[in-house]
Amino acid sequence: MKNLDNMAEVLDCASSHAKAVPQWTGDDALSAKEAYEVQALSIARRLARGERMVGYKMGLTSRAKMAQVGVDRVIWGRLTDAMRVADGGAVECSRYIHPRAEPEIVFVMGGTLEGPVSPAEAMRAVDSVAVGIEIIDSRYQDFQFALGDVIADNTSAGGFVLGERHLPTTDIANLGMLLEIDGKVVEIGSSAAILGHPARALAQASALLAEQELSLRPGDIVLAGAATAARPVSPGMSVRAIVETLGAVHCRCEGRSGGAIRSNSAL
Ligand code: OOG
Ligand code: MG
């Protein structure tokens, strides 16, 4: 019998100590349903320590992301206040194992969304849209995982940075998206790569959350999922995401290297 509570504790510890753990395999391999339970239990531990829920993140909503990690299902995770980094702020790399950055389109909710909705209905509940950076960090060794693993691991959520907010009527159908590291463009994509339109990612969020009896509420932040592959980051790097019309957002990577690099260098 799988002990989902114990798995949640293992993943929560891996995250808080920046120490990678093995994937769940064999008898421990998780179904998507079990994995969402593990995710809920592991985030409950963070909330018990005083963190607050601030929204959700969609994952693997573009071909580029699916191809990078070898999982081809749209997934979602939870965002807490402790994951937020101010625009222009510092990302403390020692808190992560093998962090990567990716450009995101972000929605801030103005209304409530519950259950299946059309992309147009989803957009009517949006207060504002913004460019964002997501810092992802798999708690699994070598950043390798199957579907159940990554769902249980809160879809690799690590941190996020939010840019200036724009009106919800801003046309986000086909915007150029860039990821820059130290002033060089390292990834290029289009918002159209996000399920054909980022509003579809928001509609999917509403539908998938309803399966766990959750809904989107005013003030919730929702990351639509990256349109490009993610790039590894390390201390000293400056990261910028730029989205046509929405502008740019920036963070600096500081501190010591993530846990994976520290343990390799100790060998
Ligand atoms: C899973 C998280 C995916 C996205 O934007 O697609 C994600 C991962 O890549 O480790 O955040
Ligand atoms: Mg992401």
PDB file of C-alpha atoms and ligand atoms in Angstrom:
ATOM      1  CA  MET A   1       0.000   0.000   0.000  1.00  0.00           C
ATOM      2  CA  LYS A   2       1.298   3.413  -0.930  1.00  0.00           C
ATOM      3  CA  ASN A   3       1.612   5.910   1.871  1.00  0.00           C
ATOM      4  CA  LEU A   4       0.632   9.157   0.132  1.00  0.00           C
ATOM      5  CA  ASP A   5       1.170  11.200   3.288  1.00  0.00           C
ATOM      6  CA  ASN A   6       4.715   9.910   3.599  1.00  0.00           C
ATOM      7  CA  MET A   7       5.398  10.699  -0.073  1.00  0.00           C
ATOM      8  CA  ALA A   8       4.147  14.241   0.530  1.00  0.00           C
ATOM      9  CA  GLU A   9       6.542  14.572   3.468  1.00  0.00           C
ATOM     10  CA  VAL A  10       9.473  13.271   1.393  1.00  0.00           C
ATOM     11  CA  LEU A  11       8.762  15.797  -1.382  1.00  0.00           C
ATOM     12  CA  ASP A  12       8.208  18.663   1.042  1.00  0.00           C
ATOM     13  CA  CYS A  13      11.560  17.885   2.749  1.00  0.00           C
ATOM     14  CA  ALA A  14      13.310  17.564  -0.629  1.00  0.00           C
ATOM     15  CA  SER A  15      11.995  21.009  -1.485  1.00  0.00           C
ATOM     16  CA  SER A  16      12.779  22.698   1.815  1.00  0.00           C
ATOM     17  CA  HIS A  17      16.300  21.188   2.037  1.00  0.00           C
ATOM     18  CA  ALA A  18      17.060  21.484  -1.723  1.00  0.00           C
ATOM     19  CA  LYS A  19      18.003  17.827  -1.867  1.00  0.00           C
ATOM     20  CA  ALA A  20      16.909  15.616  -4.774  1.00  0.00           C
ATOM     21  CA  VAL A  21      15.000  12.375  -4.228  1.00  0.00           C
ATOM     22  CA  PRO A  22      14.453   9.338  -6.500  1.00  0.00           C
ATOM     23  CA  GLN A  23      11.382   9.127  -8.708  1.00  0.00           C
ATOM     24  CA  TRP A  24       8.481   6.920  -7.567  1.00  0.00           C
ATOM     25  CA  THR A  25       8.781   3.674  -9.505  1.00  0.00           C
ATOM     26  CA  GLY A  26       7.531   0.084  -9.394  1.00  0.00           C
ATOM     27  CA  ASP A  27       4.852  -0.400  -6.740  1.00  0.00           C
ATOM     28  CA  ASP A  28       5.297   3.249  -5.738  1.00  0.00           C
ATOM     29  CA  ALA A  29       4.523   4.664  -9.229  1.00  0.00           C
ATOM     30  CA  LEU A  30       1.707   7.185  -8.821  1.00  0.00           C
ATOM     31  CA  SER A  31      -1.474   7.536 -10.885  1.00  0.00           C
ATOM     32  CA  ALA A  32      -2.430  11.127 -11.728  1.00  0.00           C
ATOM     33  CA  LYS A  33      -5.234  10.950  -9.145  1.00  0.00           C
ATOM     34  CA  GLU A  34      -2.916   9.767  -6.376  1.00  0.00           C
ATOM     35  CA  ALA A  35      -0.313  12.318  -7.426  1.00  0.00           C
ATOM     36  CA  TYR A  36      -2.746  15.251  -7.048  1.00  0.00           C
ATOM     37  CA  GLU A  37      -3.496  13.945  -3.536  1.00  0.00           C
ATOM     38  CA  VAL A  38       0.227  13.893  -2.731  1.00  0.00           C
ATOM     39  CA  GLN A  39       0.534  17.449  -4.105  1.00  0.00           C
ATOM     40  CA  ALA A  40      -2.351  18.639  -1.905  1.00  0.00           C
ATOM     41  CA  LEU A  41      -0.840  16.955   1.168  1.00  0.00           C
ATOM     42  CA  SER A  42       2.602  18.394   0.532  1.00  0.00           C
ATOM     43  CA  ILE A  43       1.288  21.938   0.007  1.00  0.00           C
ATOM     44  CA  ALA A  44      -0.835  21.530   3.157  1.00  0.00           C
ATOM     45  CA  ARG A  45       2.466  21.147   5.036  1.00  0.00           C
ATOM     46  CA  ARG A  46       3.653  24.487   3.639  1.00  0.00           C
ATOM     47  CA  LEU A  47       0.352  26.143   4.565  1.00  0.00           C
ATOM     48  CA  ALA A  48       0.668  24.710   8.090  1.00  0.00           C
ATOM     49  CA  ARG A  49       4.017  26.537   8.330  1.00  0.00           C
ATOM     50  CA  GLY A  50       2.266  29.819   7.557  1.00  0.00           C
ATOM     51  CA  GLU A  51       2.467  30.090   3.759  1.00  0.00           C
ATOM     52  CA  ARG A  52      -0.618  31.346   1.934  1.00  0.00           C
ATOM     53  CA  MET A  53      -2.145  30.129  -1.339  1.00  0.00           C
ATOM     54  CA  VAL A  54      -1.928  32.836  -4.036  1.00  0.00           C
ATOM     55  CA  GLY A  55      -2.920  30.911  -7.150  1.00  0.00           C
ATOM     56  CA  TYR A  56      -2.078  28.137  -9.571  1.00  0.00           C
ATOM     57  CA  LYS A  57       0.323  27.300 -12.386  1.00  0.00           C
ATOM     58  CA  MET A  58      -0.436  25.395 -15.533  1.00  0.00           C
ATOM     59  CA  GLY A  59       2.301  23.160 -16.909  1.00  0.00           C
ATOM     60  CA  LEU A  60       3.126  21.451 -20.184  1.00  0.00           C
ATOM     61  CA  THR A  61       0.698  23.593 -22.195  1.00  0.00           C
ATOM     62  CA  SER A  62       3.126  23.881 -25.128  1.00  0.00           C
ATOM     63  CA  ARG A  63       4.873  21.325 -27.351  1.00  0.00           C
ATOM     64  CA  ALA A  64       8.266  22.828 -26.448  1.00  0.00           C
ATOM     65  CA  LYS A  65       7.715  22.089 -22.758  1.00  0.00           C
ATOM     66  CA  MET A  66       6.242  18.634 -23.331  1.00  0.00           C
ATOM     67  CA  ALA A  67       9.228  17.710 -25.491  1.00  0.00           C
ATOM     68  CA  GLN A  68      11.749  19.037 -22.960  1.00  0.00           C
ATOM     69  CA  VAL A  69      10.496  16.857 -20.107  1.00  0.00           C
ATOM     70  CA  GLY A  70       8.998  13.907 -22.015  1.00  0.00           C
ATOM     71  CA  VAL A  71       5.509  14.169 -20.459  1.00  0.00           C
ATOM     72  CA  ASP A  72       2.582  15.012 -22.756  1.00  0.00           C
ATOM     73  CA  ARG A  73      -0.322  15.902 -20.485  1.00  0.00           C
ATOM     74  CA  VAL A  74      -1.407  19.335 -19.276  1.00  0.00           C
ATOM     75  CA  ILE A  75      -0.826  19.480 -15.508  1.00  0.00           C
ATOM     76  CA  TRP A  76      -1.276  22.069 -12.756  1.00  0.00           C
ATOM     77  CA  GLY A  77       0.281  23.029  -9.460  1.00  0.00           C
ATOM     78  CA  ARG A  78      -0.215  25.403  -6.555  1.00  0.00           C
ATOM     79  CA  LEU A  79       1.472  28.757  -5.921  1.00  0.00           C
ATOM     80  CA  THR A  80       2.099  30.158  -2.439  1.00  0.00           C
ATOM     81  CA  ASP A  81       3.186  33.625  -1.320  1.00  0.00           C
ATOM     82  CA  ALA A  82       6.633  32.267  -0.348  1.00  0.00           C
ATOM     83  CA  MET A  83       7.337  31.476  -4.019  1.00  0.00           C
ATOM     84  CA  ARG A  84       6.925  35.074  -5.153  1.00  0.00           C
ATOM     85  CA  VAL A  85       9.999  37.126  -6.059  1.00  0.00           C
ATOM     86  CA  ALA A  86       9.645  40.876  -6.652  1.00  0.00           C
ATOM     87  CA  ASP A  87      10.232  42.227 -10.167  1.00  0.00           C
ATOM     88  CA  GLY A  88      13.969  43.022 -10.253  1.00  0.00           C
ATOM     89  CA  GLY A  89      14.470  40.961  -7.093  1.00  0.00           C
ATOM     90  CA  ALA A  90      16.850  38.172  -6.154  1.00  0.00           C
ATOM     91  CA  VAL A  91      16.288  34.450  -6.611  1.00  0.00           C
ATOM     92  CA  GLU A  92      18.240  32.645  -3.884  1.00  0.00           C
ATOM     93  CA  CYS A  93      19.744  29.671  -5.763  1.00  0.00           C
ATOM     94  CA  SER A  94      20.733  27.732  -2.633  1.00  0.00           C
ATOM     95  CA  ARG A  95      17.001  27.180  -2.044  1.00  0.00           C
ATOM     96  CA  TYR A  96      16.840  25.094  -5.216  1.00  0.00           C
ATOM     97  CA  ILE A  97      18.344  21.833  -6.481  1.00  0.00           C
ATOM     98  CA  HIS A  98      18.750  22.497 -10.226  1.00  0.00           C
ATOM     99  CA  PRO A  99      16.704  25.605 -10.988  1.00  0.00           C
ATOM    100  CA  ARG A 100      15.554  26.586 -14.476  1.00  0.00           C
ATOM    101  CA  ALA A 101      13.848  29.756 -15.704  1.00  0.00           C
ATOM    102  CA  GLU A 102      11.074  30.060 -18.275  1.00  0.00           C
ATOM    103  CA  PRO A 103       8.961  32.923 -19.644  1.00  0.00           C
ATOM    104  CA  GLU A 104       5.283  32.887 -18.749  1.00  0.00           C
ATOM    105  CA  ILE A 105       2.047  34.734 -19.444  1.00  0.00           C
ATOM    106  CA  VAL A 106       0.222  35.390 -16.198  1.00  0.00           C
ATOM    107  CA  PHE A 107      -3.441  36.057 -15.437  1.00  0.00           C
ATOM    108  CA  VAL A 108      -4.719  37.776 -12.310  1.00  0.00           C
ATOM    109  CA  MET A 109      -8.343  36.876 -11.657  1.00  0.00           C
ATOM    110  CA  GLY A 110     -11.044  39.482 -11.164  1.00  0.00           C
ATOM    111  CA  GLY A 111     -13.965  37.060 -10.865  1.00  0.00           C
ATOM    112  CA  THR A 112     -14.654  33.427 -10.080  1.00  0.00           C
ATOM    113  CA  LEU A 113     -14.286  30.502 -12.496  1.00  0.00           C
ATOM    114  CA  GLU A 114     -15.684  27.128 -11.637  1.00  0.00           C
ATOM    115  CA  GLY A 115     -15.664  24.030 -13.836  1.00  0.00           C
ATOM    116  CA  PRO A 116     -15.542  23.801 -17.643  1.00  0.00           C
ATOM    117  CA  VAL A 117     -15.721  27.204 -19.368  1.00  0.00           C
ATOM    118  CA  SER A 118     -14.926  28.491 -22.849  1.00  0.00           C
ATOM    119  CA  PRO A 119     -11.706  30.489 -23.330  1.00  0.00           C
ATOM    120  CA  ALA A 120     -13.845  33.624 -23.902  1.00  0.00           C
ATOM    121  CA  GLU A 121     -15.743  33.084 -20.644  1.00  0.00           C
ATOM    122  CA  ALA A 122     -12.460  32.477 -18.865  1.00  0.00           C
ATOM    123  CA  MET A 123     -11.095  35.813 -20.139  1.00  0.00           C
ATOM    124  CA  ARG A 124     -14.180  37.659 -18.869  1.00  0.00           C
ATOM    125  CA  ALA A 125     -13.168  36.682 -15.321  1.00  0.00           C
ATOM    126  CA  VAL A 126      -9.647  38.096 -15.721  1.00  0.00           C
ATOM    127  CA  ASP A 127      -8.637  41.340 -14.015  1.00  0.00           C
ATOM    128  CA  SER A 128      -5.259  41.734 -15.701  1.00  0.00           C
ATOM    129  CA  VAL A 129      -2.565  39.997 -17.742  1.00  0.00           C
ATOM    130  CA  ALA A 130       1.195  40.244 -17.290  1.00  0.00           C
ATOM    131  CA  VAL A 131       4.535  38.807 -18.328  1.00  0.00           C
ATOM    132  CA  GLY A 132       6.173  36.541 -15.781  1.00  0.00           C
ATOM    133  CA  ILE A 133       9.242  34.419 -15.110  1.00  0.00           C
ATOM    134  CA  GLU A 134       8.785  31.036 -13.555  1.00  0.00           C
ATOM    135  CA  ILE A 135      11.638  29.361 -11.676  1.00  0.00           C
ATOM    136  CA  ILE A 136      11.037  25.643 -11.837  1.00  0.00           C
ATOM    137  CA  ASP A 137      12.987  23.085  -9.836  1.00  0.00           C
ATOM    138  CA  SER A 138      12.238  19.381  -9.969  1.00  0.00           C
ATOM    139  CA  ARG A 139      12.773  17.700  -6.626  1.00  0.00           C
ATOM    140  CA  TYR A 140      13.714  14.513  -8.521  1.00  0.00           C
ATOM    141  CA  GLN A 141      17.233  13.423  -9.381  1.00  0.00           C
ATOM    142  CA  ASP A 142      18.512  14.641 -12.746  1.00  0.00           C
ATOM    143  CA  PHE A 143      15.278  16.598 -13.368  1.00  0.00           C
ATOM    144  CA  GLN A 144      13.752  13.312 -14.616  1.00  0.00           C
ATOM    145  CA  PHE A 145      10.177  12.301 -13.931  1.00  0.00           C
ATOM    146  CA  ALA A 146       7.025  10.586 -15.168  1.00  0.00           C
ATOM    147  CA  LEU A 147       3.548  12.171 -15.119  1.00  0.00           C
ATOM    148  CA  GLY A 148       2.665  11.065 -11.559  1.00  0.00           C
ATOM    149  CA  ASP A 149       6.051  12.168 -10.212  1.00  0.00           C
ATOM    150  CA  VAL A 150       5.828  15.713 -11.526  1.00  0.00           C
ATOM    151  CA  ILE A 151       2.215  16.215 -10.413  1.00  0.00           C
ATOM    152  CA  ALA A 152       3.080  15.014  -6.896  1.00  0.00           C
ATOM    153  CA  ASP A 153       6.046  17.407  -6.922  1.00  0.00           C
ATOM    154  CA  ASN A 154       3.713  20.382  -7.417  1.00  0.00           C
ATOM    155  CA  THR A 155       4.671  20.454 -11.117  1.00  0.00           C
ATOM    156  CA  SER A 156       8.223  21.586 -10.254  1.00  0.00           C
ATOM    157  CA  ALA A 157       6.973  24.952  -8.904  1.00  0.00           C
ATOM    158  CA  GLY A 158       9.820  26.899  -7.364  1.00  0.00           C
ATOM    159  CA  GLY A 159       9.287  30.627  -7.698  1.00  0.00           C
ATOM    160  CA  PHE A 160       7.698  33.242  -9.909  1.00  0.00           C
ATOM    161  CA  VAL A 161       8.130  36.900 -10.789  1.00  0.00           C
ATOM    162  CA  LEU A 162       5.261  39.062 -12.025  1.00  0.00           C
ATOM    163  CA  GLY A 163       5.608  42.048 -14.348  1.00  0.00           C
ATOM    164  CA  GLU A 164       3.446  45.102 -14.793  1.00  0.00           C
ATOM    165  CA  ARG A 165      -0.251  44.357 -15.178  1.00  0.00           C
ATOM    166  CA  HIS A 166      -2.173  45.117 -18.375  1.00  0.00           C
ATOM    167  CA  LEU A 167      -5.868  45.285 -19.211  1.00  0.00           C
ATOM    168  CA  PRO A 168      -7.595  41.924 -19.708  1.00  0.00           C
ATOM    169  CA  THR A 169      -8.684  43.102 -23.164  1.00  0.00           C
ATOM    170  CA  THR A 170      -5.035  43.180 -24.322  1.00  0.00           C
ATOM    171  CA  ASP A 171      -4.655  40.915 -27.365  1.00  0.00           C
ATOM    172  CA  ILE A 172      -2.498  38.008 -26.141  1.00  0.00           C
ATOM    173  CA  ALA A 173      -3.242  35.603 -29.034  1.00  0.00           C
ATOM    174  CA  ASN A 174       0.125  35.686 -30.776  1.00  0.00           C
ATOM    175  CA  LEU A 175       2.751  37.647 -28.867  1.00  0.00           C
ATOM    176  CA  GLY A 176       6.480  37.127 -29.292  1.00  0.00           C
ATOM    177  CA  MET A 177       8.050  35.786 -26.081  1.00  0.00           C
ATOM    178  CA  LEU A 178      11.769  35.925 -25.275  1.00  0.00           C
ATOM    179  CA  LEU A 179      13.910  34.604 -22.457  1.00  0.00           C
ATOM    180  CA  GLU A 180      17.151  36.497 -21.959  1.00  0.00           C
ATOM    181  CA  ILE A 181      20.052  35.411 -19.762  1.00  0.00           C
ATOM    182  CA  ASP A 182      22.785  37.959 -19.112  1.00  0.00           C
ATOM    183  CA  GLY A 183      21.471  40.108 -21.960  1.00  0.00           C
ATOM    184  CA  LYS A 184      21.489  37.307 -24.557  1.00  0.00           C
ATOM    185  CA  VAL A 185      18.313  35.852 -26.017  1.00  0.00           C
ATOM    186  CA  VAL A 186      18.319  32.123 -25.202  1.00  0.00           C
ATOM    187  CA  GLU A 187      14.721  31.124 -26.003  1.00  0.00           C
ATOM    188  CA  ILE A 188      12.177  32.508 -28.451  1.00  0.00           C
ATOM    189  CA  GLY A 189       8.506  31.549 -28.649  1.00  0.00           C
ATOM    190  CA  SER A 190       5.000  32.780 -29.246  1.00  0.00           C
ATOM    191  CA  SER A 191       2.022  32.916 -26.896  1.00  0.00           C
ATOM    192  CA  ALA A 192       0.139  31.039 -29.645  1.00  0.00           C
ATOM    193  CA  ALA A 193       2.223  27.982 -28.726  1.00  0.00           C
ATOM    194  CA  ILE A 194       0.315  27.834 -25.403  1.00  0.00           C
ATOM    195  CA  LEU A 195      -2.545  25.505 -26.418  1.00  0.00           C
ATOM    196  CA  GLY A 196      -3.133  27.723 -29.470  1.00  0.00           C
ATOM    197  CA  HIS A 197      -4.070  30.677 -27.197  1.00  0.00           C
ATOM    198  CA  PRO A 198      -3.159  31.321 -23.521  1.00  0.00           C
ATOM    199  CA  ALA A 199      -6.878  31.775 -22.703  1.00  0.00           C
ATOM    200  CA  ARG A 200      -7.234  28.041 -23.357  1.00  0.00           C
ATOM    201  CA  ALA A 201      -4.740  27.382 -20.544  1.00  0.00           C
ATOM    202  CA  LEU A 202      -6.922  29.432 -18.200  1.00  0.00           C
ATOM    203  CA  ALA A 203     -10.062  27.555 -19.292  1.00  0.00           C
ATOM    204  CA  GLN A 204      -8.185  24.288 -18.708  1.00  0.00           C
ATOM    205  CA  ALA A 205      -7.173  25.501 -15.249  1.00  0.00           C
ATOM    206  CA  SER A 206     -10.817  26.023 -14.360  1.00  0.00           C
ATOM    207  CA  ALA A 207     -11.846  22.606 -15.708  1.00  0.00           C
ATOM    208  CA  LEU A 208      -8.977  20.676 -14.097  1.00  0.00           C
ATOM    209  CA  LEU A 209      -9.257  22.412 -10.715  1.00  0.00           C
ATOM    210  CA  ALA A 210     -12.952  21.473 -10.595  1.00  0.00           C
ATOM    211  CA  GLU A 211     -11.915  17.803 -10.657  1.00  0.00           C
ATOM    212  CA  GLN A 212     -10.394  18.454  -7.210  1.00  0.00           C
ATOM    213  CA  GLU A 213     -13.360  20.587  -6.118  1.00  0.00           C
ATOM    214  CA  LEU A 214     -11.332  23.777  -6.459  1.00  0.00           C
ATOM    215  CA  SER A 215     -12.136  27.000  -8.302  1.00  0.00           C
ATOM    216  CA  LEU A 216     -10.418  30.206  -9.326  1.00  0.00           C
ATOM    217  CA  ARG A 217     -11.225  33.211  -7.127  1.00  0.00           C
ATOM    218  CA  PRO A 218     -10.688  36.967  -7.431  1.00  0.00           C
ATOM    219  CA  GLY A 219      -7.057  37.821  -6.810  1.00  0.00           C
ATOM    220  CA  ASP A 220      -5.753  34.368  -7.781  1.00  0.00           C
ATOM    221  CA  ILE A 221      -2.640  34.359  -9.963  1.00  0.00           C
ATOM    222  CA  VAL A 222      -2.539  31.810 -12.804  1.00  0.00           C
ATOM    223  CA  LEU A 223       0.585  31.048 -14.847  1.00  0.00           C
ATOM    224  CA  ALA A 224      -0.434  29.852 -18.327  1.00  0.00           C
ATOM    225  CA  GLY A 225       2.588  27.548 -18.833  1.00  0.00           C
ATOM    226  CA  ALA A 226       5.750  28.336 -20.742  1.00  0.00           C
ATOM    227  CA  ALA A 227       5.787  28.640 -24.522  1.00  0.00           C
ATOM    228  CA  THR A 228       9.479  27.721 -24.715  1.00  0.00           C
ATOM    229  CA  ALA A 229      11.797  25.222 -23.048  1.00  0.00           C
ATOM    230  CA  ALA A 230      13.221  26.260 -19.661  1.00  0.00           C
ATOM    231  CA  ARG A 231      16.907  27.184 -19.179  1.00  0.00           C
ATOM    232  CA  PRO A 232      19.164  26.255 -16.227  1.00  0.00           C
ATOM    233  CA  VAL A 233      20.144  29.226 -14.052  1.00  0.00           C
ATOM    234  CA  SER A 234      22.953  29.669 -11.538  1.00  0.00           C
ATOM    235  CA  PRO A 235      24.258  32.360  -9.185  1.00  0.00           C
ATOM    236  CA  GLY A 236      25.354  35.561 -10.907  1.00  0.00           C
ATOM    237  CA  MET A 237      22.939  35.246 -13.822  1.00  0.00           C
ATOM    238  CA  SER A 238      20.476  37.961 -14.729  1.00  0.00           C
ATOM    239  CA  VAL A 239      17.195  36.662 -16.190  1.00  0.00           C
ATOM    240  CA  ARG A 240      14.667  38.643 -18.200  1.00  0.00           C
ATOM    241  CA  ALA A 241      11.412  37.582 -19.846  1.00  0.00           C
ATOM    242  CA  ILE A 242      10.079  39.891 -22.522  1.00  0.00           C
ATOM    243  CA  VAL A 243       6.647  39.589 -24.095  1.00  0.00           C
ATOM    244  CA  GLU A 244       5.586  41.813 -26.949  1.00  0.00           C
ATOM    245  CA  THR A 245       2.998  44.384 -25.713  1.00  0.00           C
ATOM    246  CA  LEU A 246       3.252  43.166 -22.079  1.00  0.00           C
ATOM    247  CA  GLY A 247       6.837  44.368 -21.529  1.00  0.00           C
ATOM    248  CA  ALA A 248       9.627  42.814 -19.517  1.00  0.00           C
ATOM    249  CA  VAL A 249      10.254  41.356 -16.083  1.00  0.00           C
ATOM    250  CA  HIS A 250      13.600  40.667 -14.465  1.00  0.00           C
ATOM    251  CA  CYS A 251      15.312  38.812 -11.634  1.00  0.00           C
ATOM    252  CA  ARG A 252      18.890  38.164 -10.475  1.00  0.00           C
ATOM    253  CA  CYS A 253      20.163  34.759  -9.400  1.00  0.00           C
ATOM    254  CA  GLU A 254      22.171  34.989  -6.196  1.00  0.00           C
ATOM    255  CA  GLY A 255      23.667  32.957  -3.384  1.00  0.00           C
ATOM    256  CA  ARG A 256      25.268  29.561  -3.693  1.00  0.00           C
ATOM    257  CA  SER A 257      24.575  27.023  -6.421  1.00  0.00           C
ATOM    258  CA  GLY A 258      21.569  24.743  -6.173  1.00  0.00           C
ATOM    259  CA  GLY A 259      21.756  21.436  -4.279  1.00  0.00           C
ATOM    260  CA  ALA A 260      22.507  19.326  -7.380  1.00  0.00           C
ATOM    261  CA  ILE A 261      25.567  21.353  -8.315  1.00  0.00           C
ATOM    262  CA  ARG A 262      26.778  21.499  -4.703  1.00  0.00           C
ATOM    263  CA  SER A 263      26.575  17.723  -4.323  1.00  0.00           C
ATOM    264  CA  ASN A 264      28.300  17.083  -7.685  1.00  0.00           C
ATOM    265  CA  SER A 265      31.182  19.366  -6.784  1.00  0.00           C
ATOM    266  CA  ALA A 266      31.625  17.505  -3.479  1.00  0.00           C
ATOM    267  CA  LEU A 267      32.444  14.278  -5.354  1.00  0.00           C
TER     268      LEU A 267
HETATM  269  C1  OOG B   1       7.195  20.839 -15.181  1.00  0.00           C
HETATM  270  C2  OOG B   1       6.557  22.191 -15.015  1.00  0.00           C
HETATM  271  C3  OOG B   1       6.010  22.712 -16.312  1.00  0.00           C
HETATM  272  C4  OOG B   1       5.400  24.785 -17.647  1.00  0.00           C
HETATM  273  O1  OOG B   1       5.362  26.010 -17.725  1.00  0.00           O
HETATM  274  O2  OOG B   1       5.145  24.048 -18.594  1.00  0.00           O
HETATM  275  C5  OOG B   1       5.782  24.183 -16.345  1.00  0.00           C
HETATM  276  C6  OOG B   1       8.662  20.955 -15.539  1.00  0.00           C
HETATM  277  O3  OOG B   1       8.985  21.407 -16.626  1.00  0.00           O
HETATM  278  O4  OOG B   1       9.488  20.556 -14.705  1.00  0.00           O
HETATM  279  O5  OOG B   1       5.929  24.912 -15.398  1.00  0.00           O
HETATM  280 MG    MG B   2       5.934  27.039 -16.003  1.00  0.00          MG
END
